[in-house]
Coordinates of N, CA, C and O in Angstrom, one line a residue:
M57 N 0.9 -1.4 0.0 CA -0.2 0.2 0.1 C 1.2 1.3 0.1 O 1.7 1.2 0.6
S58 N 0.7 2.1 -0.6 CA 1.0 3.6 -0.8 C 0.7 4.0 -0.1 O -0.6 3.5 0.4
G59 N 1.4 5.4 1.0 CA 1.0 5.9 2.0 C -0.5 6.9 1.3 O -1.0 6.8 0.5
E60 N -1.1 7.2 2.8 CA -2.5 7.9 3.0 C -1.8 8.9 3.7 O -1.2 9.3 4.9
I61 N -2.6 10.5 2.9 CA -2.5 11.4 3.9 C -4.0 12.2 4.7 O -4.8 11.6 3.7
Q62 N -4.1 12.3 5.5 CA -4.9 12.9 6.3 C -6.0 13.8 5.4 O -4.8 15.1 5.1
G63 N -7.2 14.1 5.3 CA -7.6 15.0 4.2 C -7.5 16.7 4.9 O -6.8 17.4 4.1
A64 N -7.3 16.7 6.0 CA -6.8 18.5 6.7 C -5.4 18.8 6.5 O -5.5 19.5 6.1
W65 N -4.4 17.6 6.7 CA -2.9 18.4 5.1 C -3.6 18.5 4.1 O -2.6 19.3 3.8
F66 N -3.5 17.3 3.2 CA -4.3 17.1 2.4 C -4.5 19.0 1.5 O -4.1 19.6 0.9
K67 N -5.9 18.7 2.4 CA -6.7 20.4 1.6 C -6.1 21.5 2.5 O -6.0 22.6 1.4
A68 N -5.4 21.5 3.3 CA -4.8 22.6 4.0 C -3.6 23.3 2.7 O -3.5 24.4 2.4
I69 N -3.0 22.5 1.9 CA -1.9 22.5 1.3 C -2.5 23.0 -0.3 O -2.4 24.0 -0.7
L70 N -3.0 21.5 -0.3 CA -3.1 22.1 -1.9 C -4.3 22.7 -2.1 O -4.7 23.5 -3.2
G71 N -5.5 23.2 -1.1 CA -6.5 23.6 -1.2 C -6.2 25.3 -1.3 O -6.5 26.3 -2.2
S72 N -4.9 25.9 -0.9 CA -4.2 27.1 -0.7 C -4.1 27.4 -2.4 O -3.6 28.5 -2.6
M73 N -2.6 26.1 -2.7 CA -2.8 25.9 -4.2 C -3.4 26.4 -4.8 O -3.1 27.3 -5.8
T74 N -4.8 25.8 -4.6 CA -5.8 26.1 -6.0 C -6.6 27.3 -5.9 O -6.9 28.0 -7.0
A75 N -6.4 27.9 -4.5 CA -7.3 29.1 -4.4 C -6.2 30.2 -5.3 O -6.6 31.3 -5.4
A76 N -5.0 29.8 -5.1 CA -4.2 31.1 -5.8 C -4.3 31.6 -7.3 O -4.0 32.5 -7.7
S77 N -5.0 31.0 -7.8 CA -5.0 30.7 -8.9 C -6.5 30.0 -9.6 O -7.0 29.0 -9.5
S78 N -7.3 31.1 -10.8 CA -9.0 30.7 -10.9 C -8.3 29.4 -11.7 O -9.2 29.1 -12.8
R79 N -6.8 28.7 -12.3 CA -6.6 28.2 -13.5 C -6.7 26.3 -13.3 O -6.9 25.7 -13.7
F80 N -7.5 26.4 -11.6 CA -7.5 24.9 -11.2 C -8.8 24.4 -10.5 O -9.2 24.1 -9.6
P81 N -9.9 24.5 -11.5 CA -11.7 24.7 -11.3 C -11.6 23.0 -10.9 O -12.3 22.7 -10.1
Q82 N -11.0 22.6 -11.2 CA -11.3 20.7 -11.3 C -10.6 20.2 -9.8 O -11.2 19.3 -9.1
Q83 N -9.6 20.5 -9.7 CA -8.8 20.4 -8.2 C -9.5 21.3 -7.4 O -9.4 20.0 -6.2
Q84 N -10.0 22.3 -7.8 CA -10.7 23.1 -6.7 C -11.4 22.3 -5.9 O -11.9 21.9 -5.0
Q85 N -12.2 21.7 -6.8 CA -13.6 21.0 -6.8 C -13.6 19.7 -5.7 O -14.4 19.7 -5.1
R86 N -11.9 19.1 -6.4 CA -12.3 17.8 -5.4 C -11.6 18.3 -4.4 O -12.1 17.3 -3.1
I87 N -10.9 18.9 -3.9 CA -10.3 19.5 -2.7 C -11.7 19.9 -1.5 O -11.3 19.8 -0.3
N88 N -12.6 20.6 -2.3 CA -13.6 21.1 -1.6 C -14.8 20.1 -1.6 O -14.9 20.1 0.1
S89 N -14.9 19.1 -1.6 CA -15.0 17.6 -1.2 C -14.4 16.9 -0.4 O -15.5 15.7 0.1
M90 N -13.3 17.0 0.0 CA -12.6 16.0 0.6 C -12.9 16.4 2.2 O -13.5 17.8 2.5
R91 N -13.0 15.4 3.1 CA -13.5 15.5 4.4 C -11.9 15.5 5.3 O -11.0 15.0 5.3
D92 N -11.6 16.4 6.7 CA -10.6 16.4 6.9 C -10.2 15.4 7.7 O -8.8 14.8 7.8
D93 N -11.6 14.3 8.5 CA -10.9 13.4 9.0 C -10.8 11.8 7.9 O -10.5 11.0 8.8
T94 N -10.9 12.0 6.8 CA -11.1 11.0 5.9 C -9.3 10.8 5.5 O -8.5 11.9 5.3
W95 N -8.7 9.6 5.2 CA -7.0 9.4 4.3 C -7.5 9.7 3.1 O -8.3 9.0 2.6
Y96 N -6.8 10.3 2.2 CA -6.6 10.1 0.9 C -5.3 10.3 0.5 O -4.3 9.7 1.4
A97 N -5.2 8.8 -0.9 CA -4.1 8.8 -1.6 C -3.0 9.4 -1.7 O -3.1 10.5 -2.1
W98 N -1.6 8.8 -1.1 CA -0.4 10.0 -0.9 C -0.3 10.2 -2.0 O 0.7 11.3 -3.2
E99 N -0.4 9.3 -3.2 CA 0.0 9.8 -4.9 C -0.3 10.6 -5.5 O -0.2 11.1 -5.9
D100 N -2.0 10.6 -5.1 CA -2.9 11.6 -5.9 C -2.1 13.0 -5.3 O -2.3 14.0 -5.8
Y101 N -1.6 13.6 -4.0 CA -1.1 14.4 -3.0 C 0.0 14.9 -3.9 O 0.2 16.2 -4.5
V102 N 1.0 13.9 -3.9 CA 2.2 14.2 -5.0 C 1.9 14.8 -6.5 O 2.7 15.5 -6.8
R103 N 1.0 13.8 -6.6 CA 0.6 14.5 -8.3 C 0.6 15.5 -8.2 O 0.5 16.2 -9.2
M104 N -1.0 15.9 -7.7 CA -1.7 17.7 -7.7 C -0.6 18.1 -7.3 O -0.4 19.5 -8.0
V105 N 0.4 17.9 -6.6 CA 1.4 19.1 -6.0 C 2.5 19.5 -7.3 O 2.8 20.7 -7.3
G106 N 2.6 18.0 -7.9 CA 3.7 18.5 -9.0 C 3.1 19.5 -10.4 O 3.3 20.1 -10.5
E107 N 1.8 19.1 -10.2 CA 0.9 19.9 -11.2 C 0.9 21.2 -11.3 O 1.1 22.2 -11.7
L108 N 0.7 21.6 -9.7 CA 0.5 23.2 -9.1 C 1.5 23.7 -9.2 O 1.7 24.9 -10.0
Q109 N 2.8 22.7 -9.1 CA 3.5 23.6 -8.9 C 4.3 23.7 -10.2 O 5.1 25.4 -10.3
A110 N 4.1 23.5 -11.2 CA 4.4 23.4 -12.6 C 4.0 25.0 -13.1 O 4.6 25.5 -13.9
S111 N 2.7 25.4 -12.3 CA 1.8 26.2 -12.6 C 2.8 27.6 -11.9 O 2.2 28.6 -12.8
L112 N 2.4 27.1 -11.3 CA 2.5 28.4 -9.6 C 3.6 29.0 -9.8 O 4.3 30.3 -9.4
G113 N 4.7 27.9 -10.3 CA 6.1 27.9 -9.8 C 6.9 28.2 -8.5 O 6.1 28.2 -7.7
D114 N 8.4 28.3 -8.0 CA 8.4 28.0 -6.5 C 8.2 29.4 -6.0 O 7.8 28.4 -4.8
R115 N 7.9 30.2 -6.2 CA 7.9 31.3 -5.0 C 6.9 30.8 -4.6 O 6.5 31.3 -3.4
A116 N 5.6 31.1 -5.4 CA 4.5 30.9 -4.9 C 4.1 29.6 -4.4 O 3.5 29.9 -3.1
V117 N 5.0 28.8 -4.8 CA 4.4 27.7 -4.1 C 5.3 27.5 -2.3 O 5.1 27.4 -1.2
E118 N 6.1 28.2 -2.4 CA 6.9 28.6 -1.1 C 6.4 29.1 -0.2 O 5.8 29.3 0.8
A119 N 5.6 30.6 -0.8 CA 5.3 31.4 -0.1 C 3.8 30.6 1.0 O 3.1 30.9 1.8
I120 N 3.1 30.0 -0.6 CA 1.8 29.1 -0.3 C 1.7 27.8 1.1 O 1.5 28.1 2.0
A121 N 3.4 27.4 1.0 CA 3.3 26.6 2.3 C 3.8 27.1 3.0 O 3.3 26.4 4.7
Q122 N 4.2 28.0 3.4 CA 4.6 29.0 4.7 C 3.0 29.1 5.6 O 3.2 28.7 6.3
R123 N 2.6 29.4 4.8 CA 1.2 30.3 5.2 C 0.2 28.8 5.4 O -0.3 28.5 7.1
S124 N 0.1 28.0 4.9 CA -0.4 26.6 5.3 C -0.3 26.0 6.3 O -0.4 25.5 6.9
A125 N 1.8 25.6 6.4 CA 2.1 25.0 8.0 C 1.6 26.2 8.6 O 1.2 25.3 10.1
M126 N 1.9 27.5 9.0 CA 1.2 27.9 9.9 C 0.0 27.9 10.4 O -0.4 27.7 11.3
R127 N -0.7 27.8 9.3 CA -2.6 27.4 9.6 C -2.6 26.3 10.5 O -3.5 26.0 11.1
T128 N -2.1 25.2 10.3 CA -2.1 23.4 10.2 C -1.1 23.2 11.4 O -1.1 22.1 11.9
L129 N -0.2 24.4 12.0 CA 0.1 23.9 12.8 C -0.5 23.6 14.3 O -0.4 22.6 15.1
P130 N -2.1 23.9 14.6 CA -2.6 22.8 15.5 C -2.8 21.7 14.9 O -2.7 20.7 16.1
L131 N -2.8 21.1 14.1 CA -3.1 19.9 13.8 C -1.6 18.9 14.4 O -1.3 17.7 14.7
A132 N -0.4 19.5 14.0 CA 0.9 19.2 14.4 C 0.8 19.5 15.9 O 1.1 18.1 16.6
R133 N 0.3 20.1 16.5 CA 0.2 20.1 18.3 C -0.3 19.2 18.4 O -0.1 18.5 19.4
A134 N -1.7 18.8 18.0 CA -2.4 17.6 18.6 C -2.1 16.6 18.5 O -2.8 15.7 19.4
L135 N -1.0 16.3 17.4 CA 0.1 15.1 17.7 C 1.2 15.1 18.1 O 1.5 14.2 18.5
G136 N 1.0 16.0 19.2 CA 2.1 15.8 20.2 C 3.3 16.9 20.1 O 4.2 17.0 20.6
F137 N 3.6 17.4 18.8 CA 4.3 18.0 18.0 C 4.0 20.0 18.8 O 3.8 20.2 17.8
D138 N 4.5 20.0 19.9 CA 4.2 21.3 20.0 C 5.0 21.8 20.3 O 5.0 22.9 21.2
S139 N 6.8 21.8 20.4 CA 7.4 22.8 20.1 C 8.5 22.7 18.7 O 8.6 21.4 18.0
V140 N 9.7 23.4 18.5 CA 10.3 23.4 17.5 C 11.5 21.9 17.8 O 11.6 21.4 17.0
E141 N 11.8 22.1 19.3 CA 12.6 20.6 18.8 C 12.0 19.3 18.8 O 12.4 18.6 18.1
K142 N 10.6 19.5 19.1 CA 9.6 17.8 18.9 C 9.5 18.1 17.2 O 9.2 17.3 16.9
V143 N 9.2 18.8 16.7 CA 8.6 18.7 15.0 C 9.9 18.2 14.4 O 9.9 18.4 13.9
F144 N 11.2 19.7 14.6 CA 12.4 19.3 14.0 C 13.9 18.2 14.6 O 14.4 18.0 13.9
G145 N 13.4 18.3 15.7 CA 14.1 17.1 16.7 C 14.0 15.6 15.9 O 15.5 14.6 15.5
D146 N 12.7 15.6 15.1 CA 12.9 14.3 13.9 C 11.4 14.3 13.2 O 10.7 14.4 13.6
F147 N 11.8 14.8 12.1 CA 10.8 15.8 11.5 C 10.0 14.4 11.3 O 9.0 15.1 10.3
D148 N 10.6 13.7 10.5 CA 10.4 12.1 9.9 C 8.7 11.8 10.4 O 8.0 11.3 10.3
A149 N 9.2 12.2 11.8 CA 8.2 11.4 12.9 C 6.7 12.4 12.1 O 5.5 11.3 12.8
L150 N 7.0 13.8 12.9 CA 6.0 14.5 12.3 C 4.9 13.9 10.8 O 3.9 14.1 11.2
L151 N 6.0 13.9 10.0 CA 5.5 13.3 8.4 C 4.9 12.2 8.8 O 3.9 11.8 7.6
R152 N 5.6 11.2 9.4 CA 4.7 10.0 9.6 C 3.2 10.1 10.2 O 2.6 9.4 10.0
G153 N 3.1 11.4 11.1 CA 2.0 11.5 11.7 C 1.0 11.6 10.6 O -0.3 12.1 10.5
M154 N 0.9 13.2 9.6 CA 0.4 13.2 9.0 C -0.1 12.1 7.4 O -1.1 12.0 7.0
V155 N 1.0 11.1 7.3 CA 1.0 10.3 6.1 C 1.5 8.9 6.8 O 2.4 8.6 7.2
R156 N -0.2 8.9 6.6 CA 0.5 6.7 7.5 C 1.2 6.1 6.1 O 0.5 6.1 4.8
A157 N 1.8 4.8 6.4 CA 2.4 4.7 5.3 C 2.9 4.9 4.3 O 3.4 4.6 3.4
L158 N 3.8 6.3 4.8 CA 4.8 7.3 3.9 C 5.9 5.7 3.5 O 6.3 5.4 4.0
P159 N 6.0 6.4 2.0 CA 6.8 5.4 1.3 C 8.3 5.8 1.9 O 8.6 7.4 2.2
P160 N 8.6 4.9 2.2 CA 10.1 5.8 2.7 C 11.2 6.7 1.8 O 11.9 7.7 2.0
S161 N 10.7 6.1 0.4 CA 11.3 7.2 -0.1 C 11.3 8.6 0.0 O 11.7 9.8 -0.7
D162 N 10.1 8.9 0.3 CA 9.6 10.5 0.2 C 9.9 10.7 1.8 O 8.9 11.7 2.3
S163 N 10.3 10.3 2.5 CA 10.9 10.7 4.2 C 11.9 11.8 4.0 O 12.5 12.1 3.3
T164 N 11.6 12.7 5.0 CA 12.2 13.9 5.5 C 13.0 13.5 6.9 O 12.1 13.8 7.4
R165 N 14.3 13.3 6.9 CA 14.8 13.2 8.3 C 15.8 14.4 8.6 O 16.3 14.8 8.2
T166 N 15.9 14.2 9.9 CA 16.5 15.4 10.6 C 17.8 14.4 10.6 O 18.7 13.5 11.0
V167 N 19.3 15.6 10.2 CA 20.0 15.0 10.6 C 20.8 15.8 11.7 O 21.4 14.8 12.4
S168 N 20.4 16.9 11.4 CA 21.1 17.6 13.1 C 20.1 18.7 13.3 O 19.6 19.1 12.8
F169 N 19.7 18.8 14.7 CA 19.1 19.5 15.3 C 19.9 20.1 16.8 O 20.4 19.7 17.5
M170 N 19.8 21.7 16.2 CA 20.2 22.3 17.6 C 19.5 23.5 17.9 O 18.7 23.9 17.1
P171 N 19.4 24.1 19.3 CA 18.5 25.5 19.2 C 18.0 26.4 18.5 O 17.3 26.9 18.7
L172 N 19.2 26.8 17.6 CA 18.4 27.6 16.5 C 19.1 27.1 15.1 O 19.0 28.3 14.4
S173 N 19.3 25.5 14.3 CA 19.4 25.4 13.3 C 18.7 24.1 12.8 O 18.8 23.2 14.3
V174 N 18.8 23.7 12.0 CA 18.7 22.4 11.5 C 19.1 21.9 9.8 O 19.1 22.6 9.9
E175 N 18.8 20.9 10.1 CA 19.6 20.1 9.1 C 18.7 19.3 8.7 O 18.6 18.2 9.6
L176 N 18.2 19.3 7.6 CA 17.1 17.9 7.2 C 17.3 17.6 5.8 O 18.2 17.8 5.0
E177 N 17.5 15.9 5.6 CA 17.8 15.2 4.1 C 16.5 14.8 3.5 O 15.5 14.6 4.3
S178 N 15.7 14.9 2.1 CA 15.1 13.9 2.1 C 15.2 13.8 0.6 O 16.3 14.8 0.0
H179 N 14.5 12.8 0.2 CA 14.6 11.9 -1.1 C 13.2 12.2 -1.7 O 12.9 11.8 -3.0
S180 N 12.3 13.2 -1.0 CA 10.9 13.2 -1.6 C 10.4 13.5 -3.0 O 11.5 14.4 -3.4
R181 N 9.7 13.1 -3.4 CA 9.4 14.0 -4.7 C 8.5 14.9 -4.7 O 8.2 15.6 -5.6
L182 N 8.6 15.6 -3.9 CA 7.2 17.0 -3.4 C 8.7 17.9 -3.9 O 10.2 17.8 -3.5
P183 N 7.9 18.8 -4.1 CA 9.1 20.5 -5.0 C 10.1 20.8 -3.7 O 9.2 21.1 -2.1
S184 N 10.8 21.5 -3.3 CA 11.7 21.8 -2.8 C 11.1 22.8 -2.2 O 11.1 23.3 -1.1
A185 N 10.4 23.9 -2.9 CA 9.8 25.1 -2.6 C 8.7 24.6 -1.6 O 8.2 25.4 -0.9
L186 N 8.0 23.8 -1.6 CA 6.9 23.2 -0.8 C 7.6 23.4 0.2 O 7.3 23.1 1.4
L187 N 9.0 22.1 1.0 CA 9.5 21.7 1.7 C 10.1 22.8 2.4 O 9.5 22.7 3.6
L188 N 10.4 23.6 1.9 CA 11.6 24.9 2.5 C 10.3 25.9 2.9 O 10.0 26.1 3.8
G189 N 9.1 25.5 2.1 CA 8.1 26.5 2.8 C 7.7 26.1 3.6 O 6.4 27.0 4.9
T190 N 7.2 24.9 4.2 CA 6.0 23.9 5.3 C 7.6 24.5 6.0 O 6.9 24.1 7.4
F191 N 8.5 24.1 6.4 CA 9.8 24.3 7.4 C 9.6 25.9 8.1 O 9.7 25.7 9.1
R192 N 9.8 26.2 6.9 CA 10.3 28.1 7.3 C 8.3 28.5 8.1 O 8.3 29.3 9.4
G193 N 6.8 27.8 7.5 CA 6.3 28.2 8.1 C 5.6 27.8 9.7 O 4.9 28.1 10.5
L194 N 6.3 26.2 9.6 CA 6.2 25.9 10.6 C 7.2 26.6 12.2 O 6.8 26.5 13.2
L195 N 8.1 27.0 11.6 CA 9.2 28.1 12.2 C 8.8 29.1 12.7 O 8.4 29.5 14.1
M196 N 8.5 29.7 11.9 CA 7.7 30.7 12.0 C 6.1 31.0 12.6 O 6.0 31.7 14.0
G197 N 5.4 29.5 12.9 CA 4.4 29.0 13.9 C 4.6 29.1 15.1 O 4.2 29.2 16.2
F198 N 6.0 29.2 15.8 CA 6.9 28.6 16.9 C 7.1 30.0 17.1 O 8.2 30.5 18.2
G199 N 7.1 31.3 16.5 CA 7.2 32.7 16.5 C 9.0 32.8 16.0 O 9.5 33.8 17.2
K200 N 9.3 32.0 15.2 CA 11.0 31.7 15.3 C 11.3 32.8 14.1 O 10.0 32.8 12.6
I201 N 12.3 33.3 13.5 CA 12.4 34.1 12.4 C 13.8 33.0 11.6 O 14.8 33.2 12.3
V202 N 13.5 33.0 10.6 CA 14.7 32.2 9.9 C 15.3 33.6 9.3 O 14.8 34.1 8.7
T203 N 16.5 33.1 9.3 CA 18.0 34.0 8.8 C 18.6 34.1 8.0 O 18.8 34.1 7.4
E204 N 18.4 32.3 7.8 CA 19.7 31.6 6.9 C 19.2 30.7 6.5 O 18.5 29.6 7.0
V205 N 18.6 30.5 5.2 CA 18.5 28.8 4.1 C 19.3 28.3 3.4 O 20.1 29.2 2.5
K206 N 19.9 27.2 3.3 CA 20.2 26.6 2.4 C 20.0 25.2 1.9 O 19.6 24.7 2.5
V207 N 20.1 25.2 0.5 CA 19.2 24.1 -0.2 C 20.8 23.7 -1.2 O 21.1 24.3 -2.2
T208 N 21.1 22.2 -1.2 CA 21.8 21.7 -2.0 C 21.5 20.5 -1.5 O 20.7 19.7 -1.2
Q209 N 22.2 19.8 -3.2 CA 21.3 18.7 -3.8 C 22.2 17.6 -4.2 O 23.5 18.6 -4.5
R210 N 22.6 16.6 -4.0 CA 23.7 15.8 -4.3 C 23.2 14.5 -4.8 O 22.7 13.8 -4.0
G211 N 22.7 13.8 -5.7 CA 22.3 12.8 -6.4 C 21.0 13.1 -6.0 O 20.0 14.4 -6.6
G212 N 20.1 12.1 -5.9 CA 18.8 12.4 -5.7 C 18.5 13.1 -3.8 O 17.2 13.4 -3.5
T213 N 19.8 13.1 -3.3 CA 19.4 13.7 -2.1 C 19.2 15.3 -1.8 O 20.4 15.7 -2.0
R214 N 17.7 15.8 -1.0 CA 18.3 17.0 -0.8 C 18.4 17.6 0.6 O 18.1 16.9 1.2
R215 N 19.5 18.5 0.8 CA 19.4 19.1 2.0 C 19.1 19.9 2.4 O 19.8 21.3 1.5
F216 N 18.5 20.8 3.6 CA 17.7 22.0 3.9 C 18.6 21.9 5.5 O 18.4 21.4 5.9
S217 N 19.3 23.5 5.0 CA 19.8 24.0 6.5 C 19.1 25.2 6.8 O 19.3 26.1 5.9
L218 N 18.4 25.3 7.3 CA 17.9 26.5 8.6 C 18.3 27.2 10.0 O 18.9 26.4 10.5
K219 N 18.5 28.5 9.7 CA 19.0 28.8 10.9 C 18.1 29.9 11.4 O 17.7 29.9 10.2
W220 N 18.0 30.1 12.5 CA 16.6 30.9 12.9 C 17.1 31.5 14.2 O 18.3 31.4 15.1
M221 N 16.4 33.0 14.8 CA 16.6 33.4 16.0 C 15.4 33.3 16.4 O 14.3 33.5 15.9

């Protein structure tokens, strides 16, 4: 079984992306019919994110993901991720709370966490802009101001380095 993402998360991210433009009426209609407490195919989420990202571009996707992550922080808190340390100390645990049976290839793991910085590695099929916006939004939701971001790629692995104050 490929993974499943809870409707509340699916809707928060993709609903914001489709609302950003009138070019996505079919996707918006599908998202509007989703229930927060129902699980939906991870493959559909990945596919839709890719389609929308190709249309909207990196900057828009990062900004949308940032706002969405801040709005969905109560969902993360309800899962027990109620501090920066809990979210970024083991980011993959949060991801697995949002996506059950997450394919290992789509994980995002914490490489190192310090009080004012984190390094994460991902092989995820999700765009870097979406992941980066999500990281920024979660940090902002905890009142942190991101001061430095670095994204590097080696082979299929992307490393995200963030610092904040």
